[in-house]
mmCIF file of N, CA and C in Angstrom:
data_model
loop_
_atom_site.group_PDB
_atom_site.id
_atom_site.type_symbol
_atom_site.label_atom_id
_atom_site.label_comp_id
_atom_site.label_asym_id
_atom_site.label_seq_id
_atom_site.Cartn_x
_atom_site.Cartn_y
_atom_site.Cartn_z
ATOM 1 N N LEU A 1 -24.025 11.648 5.263
ATOM 2 C CA LEU A 1 -22.628 11.337 6.071
ATOM 3 C C LEU A 1 -23.325 10.143 6.433
ATOM 4 N N ASN A 2 -23.831 9.547 6.801
ATOM 5 C CA ASN A 2 -24.011 8.117 7.038
ATOM 6 C C ASN A 2 -23.631 7.444 5.784
ATOM 7 N N THR A 3 -23.203 7.210 4.809
ATOM 8 C CA THR A 3 -22.892 6.653 3.457
ATOM 9 C C THR A 3 -21.555 6.715 3.533
ATOM 10 N N LEU A 4 -21.728 7.212 2.325
ATOM 11 C CA LEU A 4 -20.290 8.103 1.626
ATOM 12 C C LEU A 4 -19.722 8.540 2.632
ATOM 13 N N GLY A 5 -19.356 9.376 3.117
ATOM 14 C CA GLY A 5 -18.844 10.138 4.186
ATOM 15 C C GLY A 5 -17.997 8.821 5.481
ATOM 16 N N ALA A 6 -19.089 7.650 5.895
ATOM 17 C CA ALA A 6 -19.023 6.450 7.018
ATOM 18 C C ALA A 6 -18.003 5.664 6.345
ATOM 19 N N LEU A 7 -17.630 5.835 4.678
ATOM 20 C CA LEU A 7 -16.800 4.499 4.598
ATOM 21 C C LEU A 7 -15.386 5.575 4.142
ATOM 22 N N TRP A 8 -15.467 6.421 4.353
ATOM 23 C CA TRP A 8 -14.315 7.392 4.260
ATOM 24 C C TRP A 8 -13.600 7.470 5.451
ATOM 25 N N VAL A 9 -14.527 7.462 6.479
ATOM 26 C CA VAL A 9 -13.912 7.929 7.723
ATOM 27 C C VAL A 9 -13.176 5.898 7.994
ATOM 28 N N MET A 10 -14.483 5.341 7.579
ATOM 29 C CA MET A 10 -13.572 3.719 8.249
ATOM 30 C C MET A 10 -12.724 3.885 7.858
ATOM 31 N N PHE A 11 -12.295 4.148 6.580
ATOM 32 C CA PHE A 11 -11.152 3.607 5.800
ATOM 33 C C PHE A 11 -9.449 4.842 6.489
ATOM 34 N N ILE A 12 -9.721 5.959 6.359
ATOM 35 C CA ILE A 12 -9.310 6.614 7.198
ATOM 36 C C ILE A 12 -9.039 6.342 8.306
ATOM 37 N N VAL A 13 -9.474 5.659 9.933
ATOM 38 C CA VAL A 13 -9.428 5.474 10.766
ATOM 39 C C VAL A 13 -8.277 3.967 10.976
ATOM 40 N N LEU A 14 -9.083 3.351 9.644
ATOM 41 C CA LEU A 14 -8.456 1.903 10.123
ATOM 42 C C LEU A 14 -6.726 2.138 9.291
ATOM 43 N N ASP A 15 -6.775 3.018 8.475
ATOM 44 C CA ASP A 15 -5.275 3.563 7.887
ATOM 45 C C ASP A 15 -4.555 3.859 9.557
ATOM 46 N N ILE A 16 -5.088 4.750 9.702
ATOM 47 C CA ILE A 16 -4.139 5.344 11.026
ATOM 48 C C ILE A 16 -4.177 4.283 12.307
ATOM 49 N N CYS A 17 -5.052 3.358 12.726
ATOM 50 C CA CYS A 17 -4.983 3.111 13.167
ATOM 51 C C CYS A 17 -3.648 1.437 13.373
ATOM 52 N N TYR A 18 -4.649 0.871 11.905
ATOM 53 C CA TYR A 18 -2.788 0.309 11.331
ATOM 54 C C TYR A 18 -1.812 0.269 10.367
ATOM 55 N N ALA A 19 -1.618 1.605 10.170
ATOM 56 C CA ALA A 19 -0.346 1.702 9.615
ATOM 57 C C ALA A 19 1.254 2.111 11.540
ATOM 58 N N PRO A 20 0.605 2.422 12.124
ATOM 59 C CA PRO A 20 1.484 2.410 13.422
ATOM 60 C C PRO A 20 1.624 0.794 13.420
ATOM 61 N N CYS A 21 0.857 0.213 13.493
ATOM 62 C CA CYS A 21 0.655 -1.197 14.413
ATOM 63 C C CYS A 21 1.747 -1.856 12.934
ATOM 64 N N HIS A 22 1.599 -1.346 11.810
ATOM 65 C CA HIS A 22 2.133 -2.019 10.855
ATOM 66 C C HIS A 22 3.664 -2.226 10.893
ATOM 67 N N HIS A 23 3.739 -0.778 11.112
ATOM 68 C CA HIS A 23 5.147 -0.298 11.321
ATOM 69 C C HIS A 23 6.015 -0.708 12.125
ATOM 70 N N ILE A 24 5.063 -1.195 13.463
ATOM 71 C CA ILE A 24 6.016 -1.425 14.728
ATOM 72 C C ILE A 24 6.075 -3.458 14.005
ATOM 73 N N LEU A 25 5.395 -3.753 13.739
ATOM 74 C CA LEU A 25 5.823 -4.961 13.122
ATOM 75 C C LEU A 25 7.262 -5.340 12.647
ATOM 76 N N HIS A 26 7.618 -4.523 11.949
ATOM 77 C CA HIS A 26 8.829 -4.317 11.344
ATOM 78 C C HIS A 26 9.918 -3.705 12.451
ATOM 79 N N LEU A 27 9.890 -3.452 13.614
ATOM 80 C CA LEU A 27 10.626 -3.625 14.347
ATOM 81 C C LEU A 27 11.476 -4.177 13.985
ATOM 82 N N PRO A 28 13.062 -4.536 14.312
ATOM 83 C CA PRO A 28 13.836 -5.434 14.491
ATOM 84 C C PRO A 28 13.971 -6.532 14.441
ATOM 85 N N SER A 29 13.051 -5.925 16.400
ATOM 86 C CA SER A 29 12.956 -7.125 17.233
ATOM 87 C C SER A 29 11.554 -8.127 17.082
ATOM 88 N N ILE A 30 10.658 -7.572 16.612
ATOM 89 C CA ILE A 30 9.522 -8.344 16.376
ATOM 90 C C ILE A 30 9.709 -8.830 15.473
ATOM 91 N N TYR A 31 9.897 -7.781 14.367
ATOM 92 C CA TYR A 31 9.636 -8.398 12.620
ATOM 93 C C TYR A 31 9.942 -10.559 12.641
ATOM 94 N N PRO A 32 10.951 -11.138 12.457
ATOM 95 C CA PRO A 32 11.342 -12.275 12.821
ATOM 96 C C PRO A 32 10.852 -12.928 13.548
ATOM 97 N N LEU A 33 10.093 -12.544 14.578
ATOM 98 C CA LEU A 33 8.794 -12.652 15.121
ATOM 99 C C LEU A 33 7.558 -13.071 14.261
ATOM 100 N N ILE A 34 6.861 -12.525 13.822
ATOM 101 C CA ILE A 34 5.197 -12.222 13.737
ATOM 102 C C ILE A 34 5.612 -12.004 12.760
ATOM 103 N N HIS A 35 5.862 -11.110 11.212
ATOM 104 C CA HIS A 35 5.226 -10.005 9.907
ATOM 105 C C HIS A 35 6.693 -10.941 9.498
ATOM 106 N N LYS A 36 7.553 -11.397 9.594
ATOM 107 C CA LYS A 36 8.769 -12.161 8.380
ATOM 108 C C LYS A 36 7.702 -13.010 7.411
ATOM 109 N N HIS A 37 7.400 -14.542 8.115
ATOM 110 C CA HIS A 37 6.413 -14.727 7.230
ATOM 111 C C HIS A 37 5.350 -14.212 6.315
ATOM 112 N N HIS A 38 4.781 -13.050 6.250
ATOM 113 C CA HIS A 38 4.615 -12.618 5.630
ATOM 114 C C HIS A 38 4.731 -12.219 4.869
ATOM 115 N N HIS A 39 6.188 -12.042 4.789
ATOM 116 C CA HIS A 39 7.179 -11.284 3.804
ATOM 117 C C HIS A 39 7.777 -12.321 2.785
ATOM 118 N N ARG A 40 7.321 -13.209 2.796
ATOM 119 C CA ARG A 40 8.186 -14.549 1.923
ATOM 120 C C ARG A 40 8.004 -14.382 0.682
ATOM 121 N N GLN A 41 7.031 -13.142 0.373
ATOM 122 C CA GLN A 41 6.732 -12.928 -1.083
ATOM 123 C C GLN A 41 6.613 -11.663 -0.790
ATOM 124 N N HIS A 42 8.380 -11.878 -2.182
ATOM 125 C CA HIS A 42 9.151 -9.774 -2.520
ATOM 126 C C HIS A 42 7.453 -8.626 -3.374
ATOM 127 N N PHE A 43 7.021 -10.811 -4.074
ATOM 128 C CA PHE A 43 5.671 -10.191 -5.101
ATOM 129 C C PHE A 43 4.503 -11.055 -5.218
ATOM 130 N N PRO A 44 3.740 -10.491 -4.292
ATOM 131 C CA PRO A 44 2.724 -11.039 -4.480
ATOM 132 C C PRO A 44 1.346 -11.224 -5.060
ATOM 133 N N THR A 45 1.336 -12.284 -5.434
ATOM 134 C CA THR A 45 0.439 -12.596 -6.834
ATOM 135 C C THR A 45 -0.984 -13.028 -6.953
ATOM 136 N N ARG A 46 -1.061 -14.044 -5.511
ATOM 137 C CA ARG A 46 -1.743 -15.049 -4.868
ATOM 138 C C ARG A 46 -3.069 -13.675 -4.914
ATOM 139 N N GLY A 47 -3.230 -12.962 -4.334
ATOM 140 C CA GLY A 47 -4.499 -12.632 -4.193
ATOM 141 C C GLY A 47 -4.656 -12.117 -2.315
ATOM 142 N N TYR A 48 -5.611 -12.942 -2.210
ATOM 143 C CA TYR A 48 -5.643 -13.339 -0.174
ATOM 144 C C TYR A 48 -4.903 -14.562 0.094
ATOM 145 N N LEU A 49 -4.746 -15.818 -0.766
ATOM 146 C CA LEU A 49 -3.961 -16.732 -0.356
ATOM 147 C C LEU A 49 -2.669 -15.430 0.394
ATOM 148 N N ASP A 50 -1.841 -14.801 -0.149
ATOM 149 C CA ASP A 50 -0.473 -13.654 0.410
ATOM 150 C C ASP A 50 -1.140 -13.446 1.488
ATOM 151 N N ALA A 51 -2.442 -12.335 1.109
ATOM 152 C CA ALA A 51 -2.982 -11.443 2.050
ATOM 153 C C ALA A 51 -2.607 -12.055 3.435
ATOM 154 N N GLY A 52 -3.645 -12.858 3.168
ATOM 155 C CA GLY A 52 -4.473 -13.791 5.300
ATOM 156 C C GLY A 52 -2.971 -14.714 5.311
ATOM 157 N N ASN A 53 -1.721 -14.912 4.567
ATOM 158 C CA ASN A 53 -0.454 -15.406 4.724
ATOM 159 C C ASN A 53 -0.076 -14.835 6.252
ATOM 160 N N GLU A 54 -0.856 -15.000 7.440
ATOM 161 C CA GLU A 54 0.174 -13.763 8.311
ATOM 162 C C GLU A 54 0.387 -15.127 9.170
ATOM 163 N N HIS A 55 0.895 -14.394 11.012
ATOM 164 C CA HIS A 55 0.835 -14.233 11.278
ATOM 165 C C HIS A 55 -0.554 -14.033 12.304
ATOM 166 N N PRO A 56 -1.130 -14.945 13.372
ATOM 167 C CA PRO A 56 -2.635 -14.516 14.390
ATOM 168 C C PRO A 56 -2.644 -14.077 15.129
ATOM 169 N N ILE A 57 -1.203 -13.527 15.259
ATOM 170 C CA ILE A 57 -0.892 -12.007 15.924
ATOM 171 C C ILE A 57 -1.114 -11.056 15.080
ATOM 172 N N GLU A 58 -0.844 -10.822 14.136
ATOM 173 C CA GLU A 58 -1.140 -9.832 13.176
ATOM 174 C C GLU A 58 -2.385 -9.762 12.435
ATOM 175 N N HIS A 59 -2.686 -10.766 12.922
ATOM 176 C CA HIS A 59 -4.018 -11.377 12.285
ATOM 177 C C HIS A 59 -5.461 -10.353 13.090
ATOM 178 N N LEU A 60 -4.589 -10.166 14.494
ATOM 179 C CA LEU A 60 -5.820 -9.789 15.865
ATOM 180 C C LEU A 60 -5.605 -8.709 15.529
ATOM 181 N N VAL A 61 -4.127 -8.058 15.152
ATOM 182 C CA VAL A 61 -3.891 -6.552 15.108
ATOM 183 C C VAL A 61 -5.182 -5.963 13.807
ATOM 184 N N GLY A 62 -5.423 -6.575 13.213
ATOM 185 C CA GLY A 62 -5.654 -6.135 11.792
ATOM 186 C C GLY A 62 -7.186 -6.012 12.112
ATOM 187 N N VAL A 63 -7.548 -7.447 12.684
ATOM 188 C CA VAL A 63 -8.682 -7.618 12.956
ATOM 189 C C VAL A 63 -9.340 -5.817 14.031
ATOM 190 N N LEU A 64 -8.917 -6.302 15.212
ATOM 191 C CA LEU A 64 -8.907 -4.440 16.354
ATOM 192 C C LEU A 64 -8.672 -3.505 15.329
ATOM 193 N N CYS A 65 -8.006 -3.190 14.565
ATOM 194 C CA CYS A 65 -8.214 -1.647 13.565
ATOM 195 C C CYS A 65 -9.700 -1.920 12.933
ATOM 196 N N THR A 66 -9.291 -3.002 12.194
ATOM 197 C CA THR A 66 -10.880 -2.582 11.765
ATOM 198 C C THR A 66 -12.311 -2.303 11.988
ATOM 199 N N TRP A 67 -11.970 -3.239 13.408
ATOM 200 C CA TRP A 67 -13.034 -3.017 14.168
ATOM 201 C C TRP A 67 -13.213 -1.512 15.177
ATOM 202 N N ALA A 68 -11.999 -0.916 15.371
ATOM 203 C CA ALA A 68 -11.875 0.241 16.021
ATOM 204 C C ALA A 68 -12.232 1.475 15.405
ATOM 205 N N SER A 69 -11.896 1.135 13.341
ATOM 206 C CA SER A 69 -12.610 1.778 12.094
ATOM 207 C C SER A 69 -13.979 1.831 12.505
ATOM 208 N N VAL A 70 -14.932 0.529 11.861
ATOM 209 C CA VAL A 70 -16.172 0.643 11.561
ATOM 210 C C VAL A 70 -16.963 1.151 13.376
ATOM 211 N N LEU A 71 -16.358 0.751 14.592
ATOM 212 C CA LEU A 71 -17.155 1.381 15.405
ATOM 213 C C LEU A 71 -16.919 2.851 15.539
ATOM 214 N N THR A 72 -15.888 3.813 15.332
ATOM 215 C CA THR A 72 -15.540 4.978 14.876
ATOM 216 C C THR A 72 -17.088 5.455 14.391
ATOM 217 N N ALA A 73 -16.686 4.943 13.075
ATOM 218 C CA ALA A 73 -17.448 4.989 11.881
ATOM 219 C C ALA A 73 -19.554 5.301 12.150
ATOM 220 N N VAL A 74 -19.738 3.948 13.434
ATOM 221 C CA VAL A 74 -20.447 4.061 13.619
ATOM 222 C C VAL A 74 -21.237 4.850 14.840
ATOM 223 N N TYR A 75 -20.564 5.654 16.191
ATOM 224 C CA TYR A 75 -20.642 6.380 16.851
ATOM 225 C C TYR A 75 -19.989 7.762 16.280
ATOM 226 N N LEU A 76 -19.787 7.899 15.192
ATOM 227 C CA LEU A 76 -19.587 8.976 15.241
ATOM 228 C C LEU A 76 -20.365 9.778 13.935
ATOM 229 N N VAL A 77 -19.869 8.640 12.806
ATOM 230 C CA VAL A 77 -21.523 9.530 11.950
ATOM 231 C C VAL A 77 -22.997 8.610 11.877
ATOM 232 N N HIS A 78 -22.513 8.256 12.389
ATOM 233 C CA HIS A 78 -23.945 7.261 12.287
ATOM 234 C C HIS A 78 -23.711 6.158 11.136
ATOM 235 N N ALA A 79 -23.215 5.115 10.834
ATOM 236 C CA ALA A 79 -22.756 4.708 9.279
ATOM 237 C C ALA A 79 -23.656 3.548 9.750
ATOM 238 N N HIS A 80 -24.926 3.455 8.561
ATOM 239 C CA HIS A 80 -26.091 2.293 8.101
ATOM 240 C C HIS A 80 -25.209 0.871 7.749
ATOM 241 N N ALA A 81 -26.155 -0.016 8.647
ATOM 242 C CA ALA A 81 -25.884 -1.450 8.557
ATOM 243 C C ALA A 81 -25.104 -1.479 7.045
ATOM 244 N N LEU A 82 -26.265 -1.358 5.804
ATOM 245 C CA LEU A 82 -25.739 -1.301 5.253
ATOM 246 C C LEU A 82 -24.272 -0.741 4.228
ATOM 247 N N VAL A 83 -24.226 -0.124 5.081
ATOM 248 C CA VAL A 83 -22.127 0.713 4.487
ATOM 249 C C VAL A 83 -21.624 -0.097 5.051
ATOM 250 N N LEU A 84 -21.204 -0.802 6.481
ATOM 251 C CA LEU A 84 -20.775 -1.873 7.243
ATOM 252 C C LEU A 84 -20.871 -3.385 6.427
ATOM 253 N N PHE A 85 -22.464 -3.105 5.806
ATOM 254 C CA PHE A 85 -21.544 -4.539 4.536
ATOM 255 C C PHE A 85 -20.588 -4.522 3.765
ATOM 256 N N PHE A 86 -20.659 -3.024 2.683
ATOM 257 C CA PHE A 86 -20.160 -2.307 2.198
ATOM 258 C C PHE A 86 -18.513 -2.679 2.043
ATOM 259 N N PHE A 87 -18.327 -2.259 3.763
ATOM 260 C CA PHE A 87 -16.299 -2.224 3.356
ATOM 261 C C PHE A 87 -15.885 -2.670 4.323
ATOM 262 N N PHE A 88 -16.976 -4.128 4.252
ATOM 263 C CA PHE A 88 -15.895 -4.920 4.833
ATOM 264 C C PHE A 88 -15.737 -5.721 3.224
ATOM 265 N N ASN A 89 -17.078 -5.997 2.172
ATOM 266 C CA ASN A 89 -16.228 -6.608 1.397
ATOM 267 C C ASN A 89 -15.331 -5.317 0.682
ATOM 268 N N ILE A 90 -15.774 -3.615 0.534
ATOM 269 C CA ILE A 90 -14.588 -2.952 -0.436
ATOM 270 C C ILE A 90 -12.947 -3.402 0.357
ATOM 271 N N HIS A 91 -13.070 -3.616 1.870
ATOM 272 C CA HIS A 91 -11.996 -4.207 2.629
ATOM 273 C C HIS A 91 -10.720 -5.445 1.975
ATOM 274 N N ALA A 92 -11.886 -6.535 2.403
ATOM 275 C CA ALA A 92 -11.616 -7.727 1.793
ATOM 276 C C ALA A 92 -11.193 -7.712 0.301
ATOM 277 N N ALA A 93 -11.619 -7.011 -0.936
ATOM 278 C CA ALA A 93 -11.502 -6.894 -1.891
ATOM 279 C C ALA A 93 -9.965 -6.166 -2.260
ATOM 280 N N LEU A 94 -9.921 -5.034 -1.820
ATOM 281 C CA LEU A 94 -8.572 -3.611 -1.809
ATOM 282 C C LEU A 94 -7.281 -4.787 -1.058
ATOM 283 N N ALA A 95 -7.608 -5.983 0.051
ATOM 284 C CA ALA A 95 -6.537 -6.974 0.599
ATOM 285 C C ALA A 95 -5.821 -7.488 -0.599
ATOM 286 N N MET A 96 -7.544 -7.947 -1.365
ATOM 287 C CA MET A 96 -6.620 -9.122 -2.602
ATOM 288 C C MET A 96 -6.464 -8.363 -3.172
ATOM 289 N N LEU A 97 -6.292 -7.198 -3.524
ATOM 290 C CA LEU A 97 -5.953 -6.500 -4.684
ATOM 291 C C LEU A 97 -4.778 -5.875 -4.007
ATOM 292 N N ASN A 98 -3.945 -5.882 -3.392
ATOM 293 C CA ASN A 98 -2.456 -4.942 -2.859
ATOM 294 C C ASN A 98 -2.111 -6.337 -2.678
ATOM 295 N N HIS A 99 -3.067 -8.015 -3.141
ATOM 296 C CA HIS A 99 -2.012 -8.655 -3.274
ATOM 297 C C HIS A 99 -1.165 -9.483 -4.692
ATOM 298 N N SER A 100 -2.346 -8.647 -5.857
ATOM 299 C CA SER A 100 -1.903 -9.285 -6.921
ATOM 300 C C SER A 100 -1.415 -8.571 -7.668
ATOM 301 N N PRO A 101 -0.633 -9.085 -8.723
ATOM 302 C CA PRO A 101 -0.053 -8.489 -10.074
ATOM 303 C C PRO A 101 -0.786 -7.501 -10.687
ATOM 304 N N TYR A 102 -2.236 -6.967 -10.427
ATOM 305 C CA TYR A 102 -2.822 -5.936 -10.974
ATOM 306 C C TYR A 102 -2.623 -5.027 -9.990
ATOM 307 N N ASP A 103 -2.581 -3.868 -11.688
ATOM 308 C CA ASP A 103 -2.067 -2.530 -11.099
ATOM 309 C C ASP A 103 -2.718 -1.290 -11.392
ATOM 310 N N VAL A 104 -3.568 -1.174 -10.549
ATOM 311 C CA VAL A 104 -4.702 -0.515 -10.174
ATOM 312 C C VAL A 104 -5.145 0.390 -9.431
ATOM 313 N N GLU A 105 -5.324 1.372 -9.555
ATOM 314 C CA GLU A 105 -5.018 3.273 -8.869
ATOM 315 C C GLU A 105 -6.691 3.588 -9.381
ATOM 316 N N PHE A 106 -6.956 3.830 -8.119
ATOM 317 C CA PHE A 106 -8.259 5.308 -7.919
ATOM 318 C C PHE A 106 -8.903 5.957 -7.204
ATOM 319 N N LEU A 107 -8.797 7.150 -6.350
ATOM 320 C CA LEU A 107 -9.397 7.604 -5.887
ATOM 321 C C LEU A 107 -7.723 8.014 -4.798
ATOM 322 N N GLY A 108 -6.699 7.790 -5.115
ATOM 323 C CA GLY A 108 -5.718 8.257 -3.712
ATOM 324 C C GLY A 108 -4.441 6.788 -4.391
ATOM 325 N N TYR A 109 -6.049 5.989 -3.914
ATOM 326 C CA TYR A 109 -6.049 4.288 -3.803
ATOM 327 C C TYR A 109 -5.049 3.488 -4.889
ATOM 328 N N SER A 110 -3.531 2.618 -4.884
ATOM 329 C CA SER A 110 -2.595 2.608 -5.968
ATOM 330 C C SER A 110 -2.066 0.571 -4.757
ATOM 331 N N VAL A 111 -2.847 -0.603 -5.666
ATOM 332 C CA VAL A 111 -1.457 -1.290 -5.587
ATOM 333 C C VAL A 111 -0.578 -1.441 -5.817
ATOM 334 N N GLY A 112 -0.134 -0.443 -6.936
ATOM 335 C CA GLY A 112 1.599 -0.086 -6.192
ATOM 336 C C GLY A 112 2.000 0.137 -5.004
ATOM 337 N N ASN A 113 1.355 0.711 -4.282
ATOM 338 C CA ASN A 113 2.117 1.683 -2.902
ATOM 339 C C ASN A 113 2.251 0.300 -2.068
ATOM 340 N N HIS A 114 1.279 -0.909 -2.149
ATOM 341 C CA HIS A 114 1.386 -2.221 -1.660
ATOM 342 C C HIS A 114 2.583 -3.035 -1.226
ATOM 343 N N GLU A 115 2.602 -3.011 -3.095
ATOM 344 C CA GLU A 115 3.533 -4.409 -3.678
ATOM 345 C C GLU A 115 5.544 -3.396 -3.184
ATOM 346 N N MET A 116 5.401 -1.637 -3.869
ATOM 347 C CA MET A 116 6.995 -1.011 -3.370
ATOM 348 C C MET A 116 6.959 -1.756 -1.819
ATOM 349 N N HIS A 117 6.106 -1.821 -0.538
ATOM 350 C CA HIS A 117 6.185 -2.177 0.867
ATOM 351 C C HIS A 117 6.347 -3.154 0.860
ATOM 352 N N HIS A 118 6.590 -4.640 0.153
ATOM 353 C CA HIS A 118 6.892 -5.317 -0.286
ATOM 354 C C HIS A 118 7.999 -5.275 -1.280
ATOM 355 N N ARG A 119 8.663 -5.090 -1.839
ATOM 356 C CA ARG A 119 9.894 -4.864 -2.169
ATOM 357 C C ARG A 119 10.662 -4.269 -0.945
ATOM 358 N N LYS A 120 9.887 -3.232 -0.440
ATOM 359 C CA LYS A 120 11.097 -2.467 0.493
ATOM 360 C C LYS A 120 10.876 -2.207 1.857
ATOM 361 N N PHE A 121 10.874 -3.703 2.578
ATOM 362 C CA PHE A 121 10.459 -3.278 4.047
ATOM 363 C C PHE A 121 9.920 -2.413 4.676
ATOM 364 N N THR A 122 10.443 -1.419 3.819
ATOM 365 C CA THR A 122 10.801 0.077 4.878
ATOM 366 C C THR A 122 10.085 1.274 4.238
ATOM 367 N N ALA A 123 9.177 1.132 3.792
ATOM 368 C CA ALA A 123 7.889 2.194 3.325
ATOM 369 C C ALA A 123 6.727 1.492 3.038
ATOM 370 N N ASN A 124 5.767 2.706 2.967
ATOM 371 C CA ASN A 124 4.680 1.992 2.715
ATOM 372 C C ASN A 124 3.336 1.125 3.397
ATOM 373 N N TYR A 125 4.443 1.601 4.687
ATOM 374 C CA TYR A 125 3.187 0.701 6.315
ATOM 375 C C TYR A 125 1.195 0.640 6.079
ATOM 376 N N ALA A 126 1.198 1.956 5.614
ATOM 377 C CA ALA A 126 -0.439 2.080 5.969
ATOM 378 C C ALA A 126 -0.777 1.326 3.823
ATOM 379 N N GLN A 127 -2.284 1.023 4.210
ATOM 380 C CA GLN A 127 -2.343 -0.255 3.428
ATOM 381 C C GLN A 127 -3.395 0.904 1.738
ATOM 382 N N TYR A 128 -4.501 2.045 2.131
ATOM 383 C CA TYR A 128 -5.100 3.001 1.269
ATOM 384 C C TYR A 128 -4.909 4.319 1.123
ATOM 385 N N SER A 129 -3.874 5.141 2.479
ATOM 386 C CA SER A 129 -4.125 6.079 2.177
ATOM 387 C C SER A 129 -3.160 6.693 1.687
ATOM 388 N N MET A 130 -2.445 6.139 2.698
ATOM 389 C CA MET A 130 -0.737 6.543 2.692
ATOM 390 C C MET A 130 -0.465 7.757 3.845
ATOM 391 N N LEU A 131 -0.970 8.499 3.596
ATOM 392 C CA LEU A 131 -0.939 9.657 5.009
ATOM 393 C C LEU A 131 -0.638 9.182 6.018
ATOM 394 N N TYR A 132 -0.257 8.267 6.400
ATOM 395 C CA TYR A 132 0.571 7.909 7.625
ATOM 396 C C TYR A 132 2.234 8.186 7.220
ATOM 397 N N ASP A 133 2.263 7.326 6.116
ATOM 398 C CA ASP A 133 3.952 7.153 5.150
ATOM 399 C C ASP A 133 3.944 8.215 4.873
ATOM 400 N N HIS A 134 3.265 9.430 4.407
ATOM 401 C CA HIS A 134 3.567 11.227 4.106
ATOM 402 C C HIS A 134 4.542 11.949 4.994
ATOM 403 N N VAL A 135 3.538 11.383 6.208
ATOM 404 C CA VAL A 135 3.492 12.258 7.918
ATOM 405 C C VAL A 135 5.324 11.581 8.426
ATOM 406 N N MET A 136 5.810 10.102 7.968
ATOM 407 C CA MET A 136 6.202 9.661 9.082
ATOM 408 C C MET A 136 7.488 9.594 7.693
ATOM 409 N N GLY A 137 7.717 10.065 6.295
ATOM 410 C CA GLY A 137 8.451 10.459 6.076
ATOM 411 C C GLY A 137 8.823 8.442 5.215
ATOM 412 N N THR A 138 8.215 7.741 5.209
ATOM 413 C CA THR A 138 7.958 6.542 5.173
ATOM 414 C C THR A 138 7.753 6.080 4.018
ATOM 415 N N PHE A 139 6.915 7.030 2.893
ATOM 416 C CA PHE A 139 6.320 6.860 1.637
ATOM 417 C C PHE A 139 7.250 6.309 0.677
ATOM 418 N N ALA A 140 7.013 5.261 -0.230
ATOM 419 C CA ALA A 140 7.945 5.598 -1.823
ATOM 420 C C ALA A 140 7.067 4.896 -2.812
ATOM 421 N N PRO A 141 7.515 6.122 -3.526
ATOM 422 C CA PRO A 141 6.350 5.414 -4.756
ATOM 423 C C PRO A 141 6.805 4.976 -6.252
#
């Protein structure tokens, strides 16, 4: 449970935390001030250059959500330190894939979901599981 289960917990908690925050960044009163910069690319292809192209406040939100997911896994399922290392690396790799031209799909994850978010700003706020978007009615295939 402290290995694959911990990874699963971290990615689910990350999406549960990040998706509503990301949705808030798209509110008309906030979007032009913080998140619009990131959406200059309607079809991101440069990997981390596009993923990391964000406002400092947006970056802080992402870091806080990431640490919330790590702390949850550490205290809930006693995640092993090596699993935390793998989580940070997988999370970084998926952020790059989400902003790449590659069509990768596995275990319910799809680069196409985030690509659709860059094309249609009112859909697909989650990064990995899309659970939030299915519940909120904002999922677009």
